[in-house]
PDB file of C-alpha atoms in Angstrom:
ATOM      1  CA  MET A   1      39.396  -9.054 -33.841  1.00 66.00           C
ATOM      2  CA  PHE A   2      38.829 -12.612 -35.039  1.00 76.00           C
ATOM      3  CA  PRO A   3      35.353 -13.308 -36.513  1.00 82.00           C
ATOM      4  CA  SER A   4      33.669 -16.187 -34.709  1.00 87.00           C
ATOM      5  CA  TYR A   5      32.540 -17.734 -37.986  1.00 85.00           C
ATOM      6  CA  LEU A   6      36.194 -18.404 -38.866  1.00 86.00           C
ATOM      7  CA  MET A   7      36.824 -20.369 -35.658  1.00 91.00           C
ATOM      8  CA  ARG A   8      36.308 -23.972 -36.725  1.00 93.00           C
ATOM      9  CA  LYS A   9      39.254 -25.871 -35.198  1.00 94.00           C
ATOM     10  CA  PRO A  10      41.403 -25.517 -32.056  1.00 95.00           C
ATOM     11  CA  SER A  11      44.412 -24.031 -33.859  1.00 95.00           C
ATOM     12  CA  ASP A  12      42.238 -21.175 -35.136  1.00 94.00           C
ATOM     13  CA  MET A  13      42.261 -19.859 -31.561  1.00 93.00           C
ATOM     14  CA  ILE A  14      46.065 -19.490 -31.317  1.00 94.00           C
ATOM     15  CA  PRO A  15      46.188 -15.841 -32.489  1.00 92.00           C
ATOM     16  CA  THR A  16      43.725 -14.861 -29.749  1.00 91.00           C
ATOM     17  CA  PHE A  17      46.079 -15.800 -26.900  1.00 91.00           C
ATOM     18  CA  VAL A  18      49.590 -16.672 -28.099  1.00 92.00           C
ATOM     19  CA  ASP A  19      51.034 -13.168 -27.607  1.00 92.00           C
ATOM     20  CA  LYS A  20      49.279 -12.362 -24.344  1.00 91.00           C
ATOM     21  CA  PRO A  21      51.456 -12.183 -21.212  1.00 91.00           C
ATOM     22  CA  MET A  22      50.993 -14.770 -18.455  1.00 89.00           C
ATOM     23  CA  MET A  23      48.833 -13.591 -15.570  1.00 89.00           C
ATOM     24  CA  TYR A  24      51.093 -15.261 -12.999  1.00 89.00           C
ATOM     25  CA  SER A  25      53.835 -17.871 -12.721  1.00 91.00           C
ATOM     26  CA  PRO A  26      52.888 -21.558 -13.186  1.00 85.00           C
ATOM     27  CA  GLY A  27      51.897 -23.165  -9.885  1.00 84.00           C
ATOM     28  CA  GLU A  28      51.440 -19.829  -8.115  1.00 88.00           C
ATOM     29  CA  ARG A  29      47.649 -20.105  -7.878  1.00 89.00           C
ATOM     30  CA  PHE A  30      44.620 -21.747  -9.437  1.00 90.00           C
ATOM     31  CA  GLN A  31      42.327 -20.132 -11.973  1.00 89.00           C
ATOM     32  CA  TYR A  32      40.152 -21.925 -14.494  1.00 90.00           C
ATOM     33  CA  ASN A  33      41.097 -21.088 -18.069  1.00 89.00           C
ATOM     34  CA  ASN A  34      39.389 -22.242 -21.269  1.00 92.00           C
ATOM     35  CA  THR A  35      42.645 -21.851 -23.192  1.00 93.00           C
ATOM     36  CA  GLY A  36      44.074 -24.862 -21.371  1.00 93.00           C
ATOM     37  CA  TYR A  37      41.448 -27.090 -22.951  1.00 95.00           C
ATOM     38  CA  THR A  38      42.042 -25.540 -26.366  1.00 96.00           C
ATOM     39  CA  VAL A  39      45.725 -26.453 -26.039  1.00 96.00           C
ATOM     40  CA  LEU A  40      44.736 -29.931 -24.824  1.00 96.00           C
ATOM     41  CA  ALA A  41      42.627 -30.423 -27.967  1.00 97.00           C
ATOM     42  CA  MET A  42      45.638 -29.481 -30.105  1.00 97.00           C
ATOM     43  CA  ILE A  43      47.812 -31.939 -28.166  1.00 98.00           C
ATOM     44  CA  ILE A  44      45.254 -34.696 -28.807  1.00 97.00           C
ATOM     45  CA  GLU A  45      45.343 -33.915 -32.530  1.00 97.00           C
ATOM     46  CA  LYS A  46      49.156 -33.930 -32.596  1.00 97.00           C
ATOM     47  CA  VAL A  47      49.482 -37.227 -30.699  1.00 97.00           C
ATOM     48  CA  THR A  48      46.648 -39.130 -32.404  1.00 97.00           C
ATOM     49  CA  GLY A  49      46.751 -37.635 -35.882  1.00 97.00           C
ATOM     50  CA  MET A  50      42.969 -37.207 -35.671  1.00 97.00           C
ATOM     51  CA  ASP A  51      40.692 -34.202 -35.300  1.00 97.00           C
ATOM     52  CA  PHE A  52      39.981 -33.956 -31.575  1.00 96.00           C
ATOM     53  CA  ASP A  53      36.201 -34.219 -32.069  1.00 96.00           C
ATOM     54  CA  LYS A  54      36.543 -37.397 -34.128  1.00 97.00           C
ATOM     55  CA  TYR A  55      38.912 -38.844 -31.531  1.00 97.00           C
ATOM     56  CA  LEU A  56      36.453 -38.170 -28.701  1.00 97.00           C
ATOM     57  CA  ALA A  57      33.656 -39.699 -30.761  1.00 97.00           C
ATOM     58  CA  LYS A  58      35.744 -42.844 -31.232  1.00 96.00           C
ATOM     59  CA  LEU A  59      36.992 -42.978 -27.640  1.00 95.00           C
ATOM     60  CA  ILE A  60      33.873 -41.913 -25.707  1.00 97.00           C
ATOM     61  CA  PHE A  61      30.666 -41.095 -27.569  1.00 98.00           C
ATOM     62  CA  GLU A  62      30.365 -44.222 -29.715  1.00 97.00           C
ATOM     63  CA  PRO A  63      31.469 -46.810 -27.091  1.00 97.00           C
ATOM     64  CA  CYS A  64      29.139 -45.240 -24.518  1.00 98.00           C
ATOM     65  CA  GLY A  65      26.158 -45.255 -26.863  1.00 98.00           C
ATOM     66  CA  MET A  66      25.956 -41.458 -26.877  1.00 98.00           C
ATOM     67  CA  LYS A  67      24.317 -41.340 -30.296  1.00 96.00           C
ATOM     68  CA  SER A  68      22.981 -37.785 -29.896  1.00 96.00           C
ATOM     69  CA  THR A  69      26.304 -36.230 -28.866  1.00 97.00           C
ATOM     70  CA  GLY A  70      28.928 -34.564 -31.045  1.00 96.00           C
ATOM     71  CA  TYR A  71      30.754 -31.418 -32.098  1.00 96.00           C
ATOM     72  CA  TYR A  72      28.918 -29.634 -34.900  1.00 95.00           C
ATOM     73  CA  GLU A  73      29.348 -26.426 -36.852  1.00 94.00           C
ATOM     74  CA  LEU A  74      26.684 -23.806 -36.159  1.00 92.00           C
ATOM     75  CA  ASP A  75      25.894 -23.426 -39.846  1.00 91.00           C
ATOM     76  CA  ARG A  76      25.803 -27.205 -40.393  1.00 92.00           C
ATOM     77  CA  LEU A  77      23.718 -28.530 -37.513  1.00 93.00           C
ATOM     78  CA  PRO A  78      22.207 -32.013 -37.940  1.00 93.00           C
ATOM     79  CA  ALA A  79      18.482 -32.697 -37.827  1.00 92.00           C
ATOM     80  CA  ASN A  80      16.694 -32.411 -34.473  1.00 91.00           C
ATOM     81  CA  CYS A  81      19.468 -30.225 -33.049  1.00 94.00           C
ATOM     82  CA  ALA A  82      18.236 -27.273 -31.001  1.00 93.00           C
ATOM     83  CA  ALA A  83      19.624 -23.798 -31.629  1.00 92.00           C
ATOM     84  CA  ALA A  84      20.609 -21.586 -28.715  1.00 95.00           C
ATOM     85  CA  TYR A  85      18.863 -18.269 -28.110  1.00 96.00           C
ATOM     86  CA  ILE A  86      19.855 -14.959 -26.509  1.00 96.00           C
ATOM     87  CA  TYR A  87      17.303 -12.439 -25.281  1.00 94.00           C
ATOM     88  CA  ASP A  88      17.408  -8.920 -26.749  1.00 95.00           C
ATOM     89  CA  LYS A  89      16.078  -6.624 -24.026  1.00 94.00           C
ATOM     90  CA  GLU A  90      15.704  -3.634 -26.349  1.00 96.00           C
ATOM     91  CA  ARG A  91      13.581  -5.476 -28.903  1.00 97.00           C
ATOM     92  CA  GLY A  92      11.965  -7.826 -26.432  1.00 96.00           C
ATOM     93  CA  GLU A  93      12.727 -10.884 -28.525  1.00 96.00           C
ATOM     94  CA  TYR A  94      15.176 -13.777 -28.845  1.00 95.00           C
ATOM     95  CA  PHE A  95      17.882 -14.217 -31.474  1.00 95.00           C
ATOM     96  CA  THR A  96      20.182 -17.193 -32.137  1.00 94.00           C
ATOM     97  CA  ASN A  97      23.788 -17.298 -30.942  1.00 93.00           C
ATOM     98  CA  ILE A  98      25.233 -18.079 -34.376  1.00 91.00           C
ATOM     99  CA  TYR A  99      27.279 -14.844 -34.391  1.00 91.00           C
ATOM    100  CA  SER A 100      28.059 -14.887 -30.670  1.00 91.00           C
ATOM    101  CA  THR A 101      30.255 -17.960 -30.336  1.00 92.00           C
ATOM    102  CA  ASN A 102      32.712 -19.977 -32.415  1.00 93.00           C
ATOM    103  CA  ALA A 103      31.351 -21.709 -35.497  1.00 93.00           C
ATOM    104  CA  LYS A 104      32.647 -24.959 -33.973  1.00 94.00           C
ATOM    105  CA  SER A 105      34.152 -25.822 -30.619  1.00 92.00           C
ATOM    106  CA  ASP A 106      37.856 -25.240 -30.077  1.00 91.00           C
ATOM    107  CA  GLY A 107      38.065 -27.944 -27.401  1.00 92.00           C
ATOM    108  CA  ALA A 108      36.887 -25.861 -24.439  1.00 92.00           C
ATOM    109  CA  GLY A 109      33.366 -27.254 -24.339  1.00 89.00           C
ATOM    110  CA  GLY A 110      30.908 -26.678 -27.163  1.00 92.00           C
ATOM    111  CA  VAL A 111      29.659 -30.247 -27.459  1.00 95.00           C
ATOM    112  CA  TYR A 112      26.023 -30.889 -28.370  1.00 96.00           C
ATOM    113  CA  THR A 113      24.351 -33.519 -26.223  1.00 97.00           C
ATOM    114  CA  THR A 114      21.150 -34.640 -24.492  1.00 97.00           C
ATOM    115  CA  VAL A 115      20.120 -35.424 -20.932  1.00 97.00           C
ATOM    116  CA  ASP A 116      20.045 -39.144 -21.740  1.00 98.00           C
ATOM    117  CA  ASP A 117      23.561 -39.068 -23.197  1.00 98.00           C
ATOM    118  CA  VAL A 118      24.951 -37.190 -20.186  1.00 98.00           C
ATOM    119  CA  GLU A 119      23.488 -39.908 -17.977  1.00 97.00           C
ATOM    120  CA  ARG A 120      25.193 -42.518 -20.173  1.00 98.00           C
ATOM    121  CA  TYR A 121      28.479 -40.650 -19.823  1.00 98.00           C
ATOM    122  CA  TRP A 122      28.302 -40.690 -16.012  1.00 97.00           C
ATOM    123  CA  LYS A 123      27.423 -44.390 -16.003  1.00 97.00           C
ATOM    124  CA  HIS A 124      30.356 -45.428 -18.198  1.00 97.00           C
ATOM    125  CA  PHE A 125      32.816 -42.982 -16.636  1.00 97.00           C
ATOM    126  CA  LEU A 126      32.171 -44.224 -13.101  1.00 94.00           C
ATOM    127  CA  ALA A 127      32.182 -47.860 -14.258  1.00 96.00           C
ATOM    128  CA  GLY A 128      35.714 -47.502 -15.626  1.00 96.00           C
ATOM    129  CA  ASP A 129      34.704 -47.899 -19.260  1.00 97.00           C
ATOM    130  CA  ILE A 130      36.301 -44.612 -20.399  1.00 96.00           C
ATOM    131  CA  VAL A 131      39.281 -44.452 -18.048  1.00 96.00           C
ATOM    132  CA  SER A 132      40.124 -46.828 -15.221  1.00 97.00           C
ATOM    133  CA  GLN A 133      38.154 -46.447 -12.001  1.00 96.00           C
ATOM    134  CA  GLU A 134      41.391 -45.445 -10.293  1.00 97.00           C
ATOM    135  CA  THR A 135      41.894 -42.639 -12.820  1.00 97.00           C
ATOM    136  CA  ALA A 136      38.244 -41.614 -12.507  1.00 97.00           C
ATOM    137  CA  LYS A 137      38.733 -41.372  -8.746  1.00 96.00           C
ATOM    138  CA  THR A 138      41.776 -39.148  -9.248  1.00 97.00           C
ATOM    139  CA  MET A 139      39.923 -36.938 -11.718  1.00 97.00           C
ATOM    140  CA  THR A 140      37.063 -36.382  -9.281  1.00 96.00           C
ATOM    141  CA  ALA A 141      39.316 -35.727  -6.269  1.00 96.00           C
ATOM    142  CA  LEU A 142      40.581 -32.303  -5.224  1.00 96.00           C
ATOM    143  CA  GLN A 143      43.628 -31.222  -7.244  1.00 95.00           C
ATOM    144  CA  ALA A 144      43.523 -27.428  -6.898  1.00 94.00           C
ATOM    145  CA  SER A 145      41.576 -24.765  -5.073  1.00 93.00           C
ATOM    146  CA  GLY A 146      41.195 -21.010  -5.323  1.00 87.00           C
ATOM    147  CA  LYS A 147      40.902 -18.210  -2.810  1.00 84.00           C
ATOM    148  CA  ASP A 148      37.246 -17.842  -3.800  1.00 86.00           C
ATOM    149  CA  GLY A 149      36.535 -21.344  -2.513  1.00 89.00           C
ATOM    150  CA  ALA A 150      36.580 -22.993  -5.953  1.00 92.00           C
ATOM    151  CA  ARG A 151      37.595 -26.652  -5.847  1.00 95.00           C
ATOM    152  CA  TYR A 152      38.770 -28.460  -8.973  1.00 96.00           C
ATOM    153  CA  GLY A 153      39.824 -31.953  -9.938  1.00 96.00           C
ATOM    154  CA  PHE A 154      40.864 -32.900 -13.467  1.00 95.00           C
ATOM    155  CA  GLY A 155      37.981 -31.683 -15.633  1.00 95.00           C
ATOM    156  CA  PHE A 156      35.526 -31.777 -12.752  1.00 97.00           C
ATOM    157  CA  TRP A 157      34.510 -29.158 -10.224  1.00 97.00           C
ATOM    158  CA  LEU A 158      33.826 -30.258  -6.664  1.00 96.00           C
ATOM    159  CA  LYS A 159      31.180 -29.208  -4.183  1.00 93.00           C
ATOM    160  CA  GLY A 160      32.434 -30.687  -0.968  1.00 90.00           C
ATOM    161  CA  ASP A 161      33.682 -34.024  -2.227  1.00 89.00           C
ATOM    162  CA  THR A 162      31.014 -34.605  -4.877  1.00 93.00           C
ATOM    163  CA  PRO A 163      31.967 -33.948  -8.532  1.00 95.00           C
ATOM    164  CA  PHE A 164      30.102 -31.918 -11.104  1.00 96.00           C
ATOM    165  CA  PHE A 165      30.811 -30.339 -14.444  1.00 95.00           C
ATOM    166  CA  GLN A 166      29.227 -27.340 -16.050  1.00 96.00           C
ATOM    167  CA  GLY A 167      29.441 -24.986 -18.972  1.00 94.00           C
ATOM    168  CA  MET A 168      28.019 -21.930 -20.590  1.00 93.00           C
ATOM    169  CA  ASP A 169      28.153 -19.953 -23.811  1.00 93.00           C
ATOM    170  CA  PRO A 170      25.930 -17.171 -25.113  1.00 93.00           C
ATOM    171  CA  GLY A 171      22.427 -18.669 -24.986  1.00 94.00           C
ATOM    172  CA  ILE A 172      23.582 -21.899 -23.321  1.00 95.00           C
ATOM    173  CA  SER A 173      23.849 -23.066 -19.711  1.00 96.00           C
ATOM    174  CA  PHE A 174      24.474 -26.534 -18.278  1.00 97.00           C
ATOM    175  CA  ILE A 175      25.322 -28.299 -15.032  1.00 97.00           C
ATOM    176  CA  THR A 176      25.297 -31.926 -13.931  1.00 97.00           C
ATOM    177  CA  ARG A 177      26.215 -33.265 -10.511  1.00 95.00           C
ATOM    178  CA  ARG A 178      26.116 -36.474  -8.559  1.00 88.00           C
ATOM    179  CA  GLN A 179      24.486 -35.335  -5.333  1.00 83.00           C
ATOM    180  CA  ASP A 180      25.693 -36.407  -1.904  1.00 79.00           C
ATOM    181  CA  ASN A 181      22.902 -39.014  -1.745  1.00 82.00           C
ATOM    182  CA  GLY A 182      23.882 -40.470  -5.126  1.00 83.00           C
ATOM    183  CA  ILE A 183      21.068 -38.878  -7.112  1.00 90.00           C
ATOM    184  CA  LEU A 184      22.198 -37.592 -10.499  1.00 94.00           C
ATOM    185  CA  THR A 185      20.956 -34.174 -11.598  1.00 95.00           C
ATOM    186  CA  ILE A 186      21.295 -32.860 -15.148  1.00 97.00           C
ATOM    187  CA  LEU A 187      20.094 -29.406 -16.141  1.00 97.00           C
ATOM    188  CA  MET A 188      20.544 -27.788 -19.537  1.00 97.00           C
ATOM    189  CA  SER A 189      19.066 -24.761 -21.267  1.00 96.00           C
ATOM    190  CA  ASN A 190      19.259 -23.387 -24.805  1.00 95.00           C
ATOM    191  CA  PHE A 191      18.085 -19.896 -23.869  1.00 89.00           C
ATOM    192  CA  CYS A 192      20.523 -19.087 -21.066  1.00 83.00           C
ATOM    193  CA  SER A 193      18.228 -19.733 -18.117  1.00 89.00           C
ATOM    194  CA  ASN A 194      19.856 -19.809 -14.685  1.00 92.00           C
ATOM    195  CA  VAL A 195      20.422 -23.548 -14.282  1.00 96.00           C
ATOM    196  CA  TRP A 196      22.690 -22.871 -11.289  1.00 95.00           C
ATOM    197  CA  LYS A 197      19.851 -21.312  -9.307  1.00 95.00           C
ATOM    198  CA  LEU A 198      17.531 -24.161 -10.263  1.00 94.00           C
ATOM    199  CA  ASN A 199      20.198 -26.697  -9.327  1.00 93.00           C
ATOM    200  CA  SER A 200      20.634 -25.014  -5.949  1.00 93.00           C
ATOM    201  CA  ASN A 201      16.875 -25.194  -5.373  1.00 94.00           C
ATOM    202  CA  ILE A 202      16.879 -28.894  -6.244  1.00 92.00           C
ATOM    203  CA  GLU A 203      19.756 -29.523  -3.849  1.00 91.00           C
ATOM    204  CA  ASP A 204      17.843 -27.765  -1.070  1.00 90.00           C
ATOM    205  CA  VAL A 205      14.877 -30.079  -1.652  1.00 91.00           C
ATOM    206  CA  LEU A 206      17.097 -33.177  -1.756  1.00 87.00           C
ATOM    207  CA  CYS A 207      18.675 -32.199   1.554  1.00 83.00           C
ATOM    208  CA  GLU A 208      15.233 -32.289   3.127  1.00 78.00           C
ATOM    209  CA  LEU A 209      14.455 -35.822   1.949  1.00 72.00           C
TER     210      LEU A 209
END
């Protein structure tokens, strides 16, 4: 067992997966795996010589004006940063997720952000300010699919041909998608509400417009 409070950088995660056998041969089938993004964060640090969170801040958050976005440690959260809550059915009360997830992201999600900053990200990403528009098009196009109907680009899921990205951790749920009619939806919760159900309801309403 590896205490979550000790997990503060991508390399801290290596002991949790390095000795595990592969589930199948590379290229045999598609299955989303958080470990891939942990390894990607370590590659970024090796190539750039920077902590991956500082590199992303320099490359994306700061240029895009995402002033309320960053990777923070759970025991060192900045002012005005919401904690995440998990419901205890036995006690009938909520408790924070501070002992239920890594103290700081390992690269597989874990960023703190706001609805306004997510909107800024979409705007700059699609405008070619983060990567070229050609690369953005490749990232949001189908690259792999699973037997369960899952469709994936590079970092983006696809519903039909429209991209979205999502995430969850104990006490946290998030999804944002550019709908077929171009409307941008962003849903986030810090007490693990079912944003996917709400998003589906919104999509049903939009289809009727």
